Amino acid sequence: MAYTACPGLIPESTKDQVRQYVDQGFNVGIVVGIVTPCGREVYAYGKTALSGGQAVDENTVFEIGSIGKTFTALLLADMVERNEVSFDDPIEKYLPGGVTVPKFEGQSITLIDLATQTSGLPLIPDNLPADEKSPYADYTVEQMYEALAQTRLIHQVGFRYEYSKFGMGLLGHILSLRSGMSYEELVVTRITNELGMSDTRSKLTPTMQDHLATGYRDGEQFPLWYNPTLAGAGDLRSTVHDMLTYLAANVGLINSRLYDAMQVTQEPRYPIDSTMKIGLAWQIHTRGDARIVDHLGATGGYYGYAGFVKDKQTGVVVLTNTFHDVSDIGRDLLRTATTQTTAPTNTSPTSP
């Protein structure tokens, strides 16, 4: 796919903030990208590693953490559209018969409860290893089923929003079982191949390995957080180039079979607070007439932000190889880009 460069979309104030974060040692490298009807612009500053690293760019690979939850939600919406599952299906319908599933006064958790974070499941399974360096890598499906059996729901299902990595991880697992593919195979087959996102995977390809940025926390190298069992909660690596494609598809700048399912994921469903609601994984912020749809992602040594304003067909991605929040950079850029007059645009969607 050919992309149009559109300089001037990222203001000097954003670039100054990026340079400040890196120069003051908060972040090792930061890549910022924006996509609009005019085209794309990327600004990168810093390195892939403190010692011997290369300059980061739009093809640098980072972990995207919980931004991956939006991929899981999209898989669900797509499978509903294909009539493979229904939103209101109880989760026990797709789990092995011997798995004990928690209920509240006979009420089952459904697939949409998992996707909207209203299942009542805890943030993480109670039996997750207390290993900061690698909390998920050795966690097994059997352990997940054990944790599920031991969970006691304390209120009505669908009653309130409670962020749950456990719930989104379980959703990814269920969709994997239903499709007969691993979570990564499902993402690649249904999403990234469809959109031409060749550098978005769970397992690093040789090309991704060559462009991988080393993660850091508190000035020390931090390993990748592989998460095979709870992959639906966040087990993807990607680039700003690929993520801009993903956002472009979400706002309709790219023609895609996934467009209708993407719109379903963006529908506000449950309140989080007075100005924010949850869709399917996506968080929807209302500020006056503006509606920002976004998600953060963080792992041991990485941080990321992905957000868009659908009405303006504008999306922003910020990725860094440091456990230091960069969401303010992304949200500020998105607000700036969608509240000012921009260059003449070409709104015709392209095909991946």
GROMACS .gro file of C-alpha atoms in nm, residues 81-349:
model
  269
   81GLU     CA    1  -2.072  -1.085   1.188
   82ARG     CA    2  -1.969  -1.424   1.043
   83ASN     CA    3  -2.233  -1.597   1.261
   84GLU     CA    4  -1.963  -1.801   1.434
   85VAL     CA    5  -2.059  -1.674   1.780
   86SER     CA    6  -2.317  -1.441   1.936
   87PHE     CA    7  -2.249  -1.159   2.181
   88ASP     CA    8  -2.491  -1.309   2.432
   89ASP     CA    9  -2.344  -1.659   2.424
   90PRO     CA   10  -2.248  -1.780   2.773
   91ILE     CA   11  -1.878  -1.849   2.800
   92GLU     CA   12  -1.932  -2.209   2.912
   93LYS     CA   13  -2.071  -2.282   2.565
   94TYR     CA   14  -1.718  -2.274   2.422
   95LEU     CA   15  -1.509  -2.402   2.714
   96PRO     CA   16  -1.432  -2.771   2.777
   97GLY     CA   17  -1.703  -2.953   2.965
   98GLY     CA   18  -1.493  -3.012   3.274
   99VAL     CA   19  -1.421  -2.643   3.333
  100THR     CA   20  -1.611  -2.486   3.623
  101VAL     CA   21  -1.735  -2.140   3.528
  102PRO     CA   22  -1.839  -1.882   3.791
  103LYS     CA   23  -2.194  -1.748   3.786
  104PHE     CA   24  -2.382  -1.495   3.995
  105GLU     CA   25  -2.711  -1.631   4.123
  106GLY     CA   26  -2.736  -1.847   3.812
  107GLN     CA   27  -2.647  -1.567   3.573
  108SER     CA   28  -2.378  -1.660   3.319
  109ILE     CA   29  -2.094  -1.442   3.196
  110THR     CA   30  -2.138  -1.380   2.822
  111LEU     CA   31  -1.888  -1.297   2.551
  112ILE     CA   32  -1.994  -0.934   2.543
  113ASP     CA   33  -1.950  -0.910   2.920
  114LEU     CA   34  -1.586  -1.004   2.870
  115ALA     CA   35  -1.541  -0.753   2.587
  116THR     CA   36  -1.699  -0.465   2.781
  117GLN     CA   37  -1.509  -0.544   3.101
  118THR     CA   38  -1.834  -0.600   3.292
  119SER     CA   39  -1.791  -0.972   3.367
  120GLY     CA   40  -1.704  -0.928   3.733
  121LEU     CA   41  -1.381  -1.122   3.688
  122PRO     CA   42  -1.079  -0.982   3.877
  123LEU     CA   43  -0.800  -0.777   3.719
  124ILE     CA   44  -0.569  -1.077   3.701
  125PRO     CA   45  -0.607  -1.445   3.796
  126ASP     CA   46  -0.535  -1.510   4.162
  127ASN     CA   47  -0.278  -1.777   4.075
  128LEU     CA   48  -0.070  -1.568   3.835
  129PRO     CA   49   0.303  -1.601   3.921
  130ALA     CA   50   0.444  -1.304   4.112
  131ASP     CA   51   0.727  -1.254   3.865
  132GLU     CA   52   0.769  -0.893   3.756
  133LYS     CA   53   1.016  -0.987   3.483
  134SER     CA   54   0.793  -1.249   3.321
  135PRO     CA   55   0.451  -1.280   3.488
  136TYR     CA   56   0.267  -1.448   3.200
  137ALA     CA   57   0.513  -1.656   2.998
  138ASP     CA   58   0.478  -1.981   3.194
  139TYR     CA   59   0.112  -1.941   3.290
  140THR     CA   60  -0.079  -2.241   3.153
  141VAL     CA   61  -0.431  -2.294   3.026
  142GLU     CA   62  -0.484  -2.541   3.309
  143GLN     CA   63  -0.390  -2.274   3.562
  144MET     CA   64  -0.631  -2.030   3.397
  145TYR     CA   65  -0.913  -2.286   3.423
  146GLU     CA   66  -0.822  -2.344   3.788
  147ALA     CA   67  -0.838  -1.969   3.857
  148LEU     CA   68  -1.172  -1.947   3.678
  149ALA     CA   69  -1.314  -2.230   3.890
  150GLN     CA   70  -1.197  -2.062   4.210
  151THR     CA   71  -1.338  -1.718   4.122
  152ARG     CA   72  -1.647  -1.604   4.311
  153LEU     CA   73  -1.851  -1.326   4.152
  154ILE     CA   74  -1.962  -1.072   4.411
  155HIS     CA   75  -2.221  -0.880   4.208
  156GLN     CA   76  -2.448  -0.910   3.907
  157VAL     CA   77  -2.280  -0.974   3.572
  158GLY     CA   78  -2.293  -0.671   3.343
  159PHE     CA   79  -2.351  -0.449   3.645
  160ARG     CA   80  -2.045  -0.225   3.627
  161TYR     CA   81  -1.715  -0.168   3.447
  162GLU     CA   82  -1.414  -0.334   3.611
  163TYR     CA   83  -1.096  -0.354   3.404
  164SER     CA   84  -0.996  -0.719   3.375
  165LYS     CA   85  -0.693  -0.859   3.198
  166PHE     CA   86  -0.824  -1.198   3.306
  167GLY     CA   87  -1.154  -1.140   3.126
  168MET     CA   88  -1.001  -1.018   2.798
  169GLY     CA   89  -0.744  -1.296   2.808
  170LEU     CA   90  -1.021  -1.548   2.856
  171LEU     CA   91  -1.212  -1.396   2.563
  172GLY     CA   92  -0.912  -1.438   2.335
  173HIS     CA   93  -0.879  -1.798   2.450
  174ILE     CA   94  -1.247  -1.871   2.381
  175LEU     CA   95  -1.232  -1.720   2.033
  176SER     CA   96  -0.923  -1.926   1.966
  177LEU     CA   97  -1.103  -2.244   2.070
  178ARG     CA   98  -1.403  -2.155   1.855
  179SER     CA   99  -1.193  -2.085   1.546
  180GLY     CA  100  -0.958  -2.381   1.587
  181MET     CA  101  -0.661  -2.146   1.554
  182SER     CA  102  -0.413  -2.005   1.801
  183TYR     CA  103  -0.475  -1.648   1.908
  184GLU     CA  104  -0.189  -1.524   1.691
  185GLU     CA  105  -0.311  -1.721   1.390
  186LEU     CA  106  -0.656  -1.573   1.439
  187VAL     CA  107  -0.523  -1.217   1.457
  188VAL     CA  108  -0.299  -1.266   1.155
  189THR     CA  109  -0.561  -1.444   0.944
  190ARG     CA  110  -0.856  -1.220   1.027
  191ILE     CA  111  -0.693  -0.878   1.087
  192THR     CA  112  -0.330  -0.814   1.002
  193ASN     CA  113  -0.324  -1.000   0.670
  194GLU     CA  114  -0.647  -0.826   0.574
  195LEU     CA  115  -0.495  -0.484   0.645
  196GLY     CA  116  -0.140  -0.550   0.526
  197MET     CA  117   0.012  -0.521   0.875
  198SER     CA  118   0.308  -0.755   0.829
  199ASP     CA  119   0.491  -0.638   1.143
  200THR     CA  120   0.210  -0.700   1.392
  201ARG     CA  121   0.246  -1.041   1.552
  202SER     CA  122   0.284  -1.219   1.885
  203LYS     CA  123   0.598  -1.401   1.779
  204LEU     CA  124   0.869  -1.193   1.618
  205THR     CA  125   0.942  -1.257   1.253
  206PRO     CA  126   1.308  -1.222   1.147
  207THR     CA  127   1.232  -0.874   1.012
  208MET     CA  128   1.059  -0.772   1.335
  209GLN     CA  129   1.351  -0.906   1.538
  210ASP     CA  130   1.591  -0.691   1.336
  211HIS     CA  131   1.384  -0.381   1.415
  212LEU     CA  132   1.300  -0.460   1.778
  213ALA     CA  133   1.358  -0.185   2.033
  214THR     CA  134   1.493  -0.301   2.368
  215GLY     CA  135   1.253  -0.233   2.655
  216TYR     CA  136   1.357  -0.041   2.966
  217ARG     CA  137   1.226   0.025   3.315
  218ASP     CA  138   1.404   0.249   3.566
  219GLY     CA  139   1.707   0.263   3.339
  220GLU     CA  140   1.745  -0.114   3.320
  221GLN     CA  141   1.673  -0.346   3.031
  222PHE     CA  142   1.343  -0.528   3.065
  223PRO     CA  143   1.248  -0.849   2.878
  224LEU     CA  144   0.951  -0.893   2.648
  225TRP     CA  145   0.632  -1.000   2.820
  226TYR     CA  146   0.515  -1.307   2.629
  227ASN     CA  147   0.161  -1.399   2.727
  228PRO     CA  148   0.045  -1.711   2.540
  229THR     CA  149  -0.246  -1.820   2.760
  230LEU     CA  150  -0.395  -1.474   2.821
  231ALA     CA  151  -0.291  -1.347   2.477
  232GLY     CA  152  -0.623  -1.169   2.427
  233ALA     CA  153  -0.528  -0.929   2.706
  234GLY     CA  154  -0.214  -0.816   2.522
  235ASP     CA  155   0.050  -1.027   2.351
  236LEU     CA  156   0.120  -0.830   2.033
  237ARG     CA  157   0.424  -0.643   1.902
  238SER     CA  158   0.383  -0.381   1.634
  239THR     CA  159   0.515  -0.064   1.471
  240VAL     CA  160   0.382   0.288   1.431
  241HIS     CA  161   0.356   0.221   1.057
  242ASP     CA  162   0.126  -0.078   1.113
  243MET     CA  163  -0.074   0.087   1.389
  244LEU     CA  164  -0.148   0.389   1.171
  245THR     CA  165  -0.289   0.147   0.916
  246TYR     CA  166  -0.505  -0.008   1.188
  247LEU     CA  167  -0.641   0.332   1.293
  248ALA     CA  168  -0.688   0.439   0.930
  249ALA     CA  169  -0.910   0.135   0.882
  250ASN     CA  170  -1.104   0.214   1.200
  251VAL     CA  171  -1.191   0.565   1.081
  252GLY     CA  172  -1.269   0.464   0.724
  253LEU     CA  173  -0.962   0.595   0.544
  254ILE     CA  174  -0.893   0.242   0.419
  255ASN     CA  175  -1.149   0.016   0.257
  256SER     CA  176  -1.162  -0.308   0.452
  257ARG     CA  177  -1.389  -0.606   0.508
  258LEU     CA  178  -1.346  -0.531   0.880
  259TYR     CA  179  -1.497  -0.182   0.868
  260ASP     CA  180  -1.846  -0.278   0.987
  261ALA     CA  181  -1.709  -0.489   1.273
  262MET     CA  182  -1.479  -0.201   1.370
  263GLN     CA  183  -1.779   0.031   1.400
  264VAL     CA  184  -1.946  -0.217   1.634
  265THR     CA  185  -1.642  -0.212   1.865
  266GLN     CA  186  -1.661   0.170   1.885
  267GLU     CA  187  -2.022   0.190   2.007
  268PRO     CA  188  -2.043   0.324   2.366
  269ARG     CA  189  -2.203   0.063   2.591
  270TYR     CA  190  -2.133   0.106   2.962
  271PRO     CA  191  -2.029   0.410   3.167
  272ILE     CA  192  -1.682   0.418   3.320
  273ASP     CA  193  -1.725   0.765   3.470
  274SER     CA  194  -1.912   1.088   3.391
  275THR     CA  195  -1.715   1.157   3.072
  276MET     CA  196  -1.613   0.811   2.955
  277LYS     CA  197  -1.781   0.492   2.837
  278ILE     CA  198  -1.654   0.152   2.731
  279GLY     CA  199  -1.721   0.004   2.390
  280LEU     CA  200  -1.581  -0.335   2.299
  281ALA     CA  201  -1.241  -0.281   2.463
  282TRP     CA  202  -1.213   0.077   2.328
  283GLN     CA  203  -1.262   0.360   2.577
  284ILE     CA  204  -1.475   0.649   2.452
  285HIS     CA  205  -1.410   0.994   2.602
  286THR     CA  206  -1.659   1.276   2.553
  287ARG     CA  207  -1.519   1.629   2.569
  288GLY     CA  208  -1.783   1.878   2.457
  289ASP     CA  209  -1.871   1.784   2.100
  290ALA     CA  210  -1.558   1.573   2.057
  291ARG     CA  211  -1.553   1.195   2.101
  292ILE     CA  212  -1.210   1.042   2.141
  293VAL     CA  213  -1.183   0.664   2.112
  294ASP     CA  214  -0.859   0.527   2.252
  295HIS     CA  215  -0.666   0.269   2.453
  296LEU     CA  216  -0.339   0.262   2.643
  297GLY     CA  217  -0.091  -0.022   2.648
  298ALA     CA  218   0.193  -0.099   2.885
  299THR     CA  219   0.418  -0.398   2.949
  300GLY     CA  220   0.730  -0.433   3.161
  301GLY     CA  221   0.948  -0.217   2.941
  302TYR     CA  222   0.716  -0.047   2.692
  303TYR     CA  223   0.429   0.201   2.679
  304GLY     CA  224   0.187   0.297   2.404
  305TYR     CA  225  -0.117   0.498   2.307
  306ALA     CA  226  -0.360   0.458   2.018
  307GLY     CA  227  -0.658   0.685   1.965
  308PHE     CA  228  -0.877   0.844   1.703
  309VAL     CA  229  -1.163   1.083   1.639
  310LYS     CA  230  -1.390   0.910   1.390
  311ASP     CA  231  -1.576   1.222   1.277
  312LYS     CA  232  -1.245   1.383   1.178
  313GLN     CA  233  -1.099   1.061   1.035
  314THR     CA  234  -0.787   1.128   1.241
  315GLY     CA  235  -0.580   0.878   1.440
  316VAL     CA  236  -0.269   0.905   1.655
  317VAL     CA  237  -0.020   0.643   1.776
  318VAL     CA  238   0.264   0.689   2.023
  319LEU     CA  239   0.500   0.401   2.109
  320THR     CA  240   0.805   0.397   2.335
  321ASN     CA  241   1.054   0.137   2.455
  322THR     CA  242   1.033   0.255   2.815
  323PHE     CA  243   0.783   0.199   3.095
  324HIS     CA  244   0.693   0.568   3.107
  325ASP     CA  245   0.348   0.698   3.017
  326VAL     CA  246   0.327   0.876   2.681
  327SER     CA  247  -0.052   0.898   2.656
  328ASP     CA  248  -0.045   1.272   2.721
  329ILE     CA  249   0.157   1.318   2.402
  330GLY     CA  250  -0.099   1.120   2.204
  331ARG     CA  251  -0.410   1.278   2.349
  332ASP     CA  252  -0.272   1.632   2.320
  333LEU     CA  253  -0.179   1.574   1.956
  334LEU     CA  254  -0.518   1.423   1.878
  335ARG     CA  255  -0.701   1.717   2.035
  336THR     CA  256  -0.482   1.967   1.852
  337ALA     CA  257  -0.521   1.791   1.518
  338THR     CA  258  -0.899   1.769   1.542
  339THR     CA  259  -0.971   2.123   1.661
  340GLN     CA  260  -0.779   2.318   1.401
  341THR     CA  261  -0.809   2.375   1.028
  342THR     CA  262  -0.579   2.147   0.831
  343ALA     CA  263  -0.452   2.131   0.476
  344PRO     CA  264  -0.685   2.038   0.187
  345THR     CA  265  -0.773   1.672   0.205
  346ASN     CA  266  -0.842   1.375  -0.015
  347THR     CA  267  -1.109   1.169   0.163
  348SER     CA  268  -1.129   0.883  -0.085
  349PRO     CA  269  -1.054   0.557   0.099
   0.00000   0.00000   0.00000
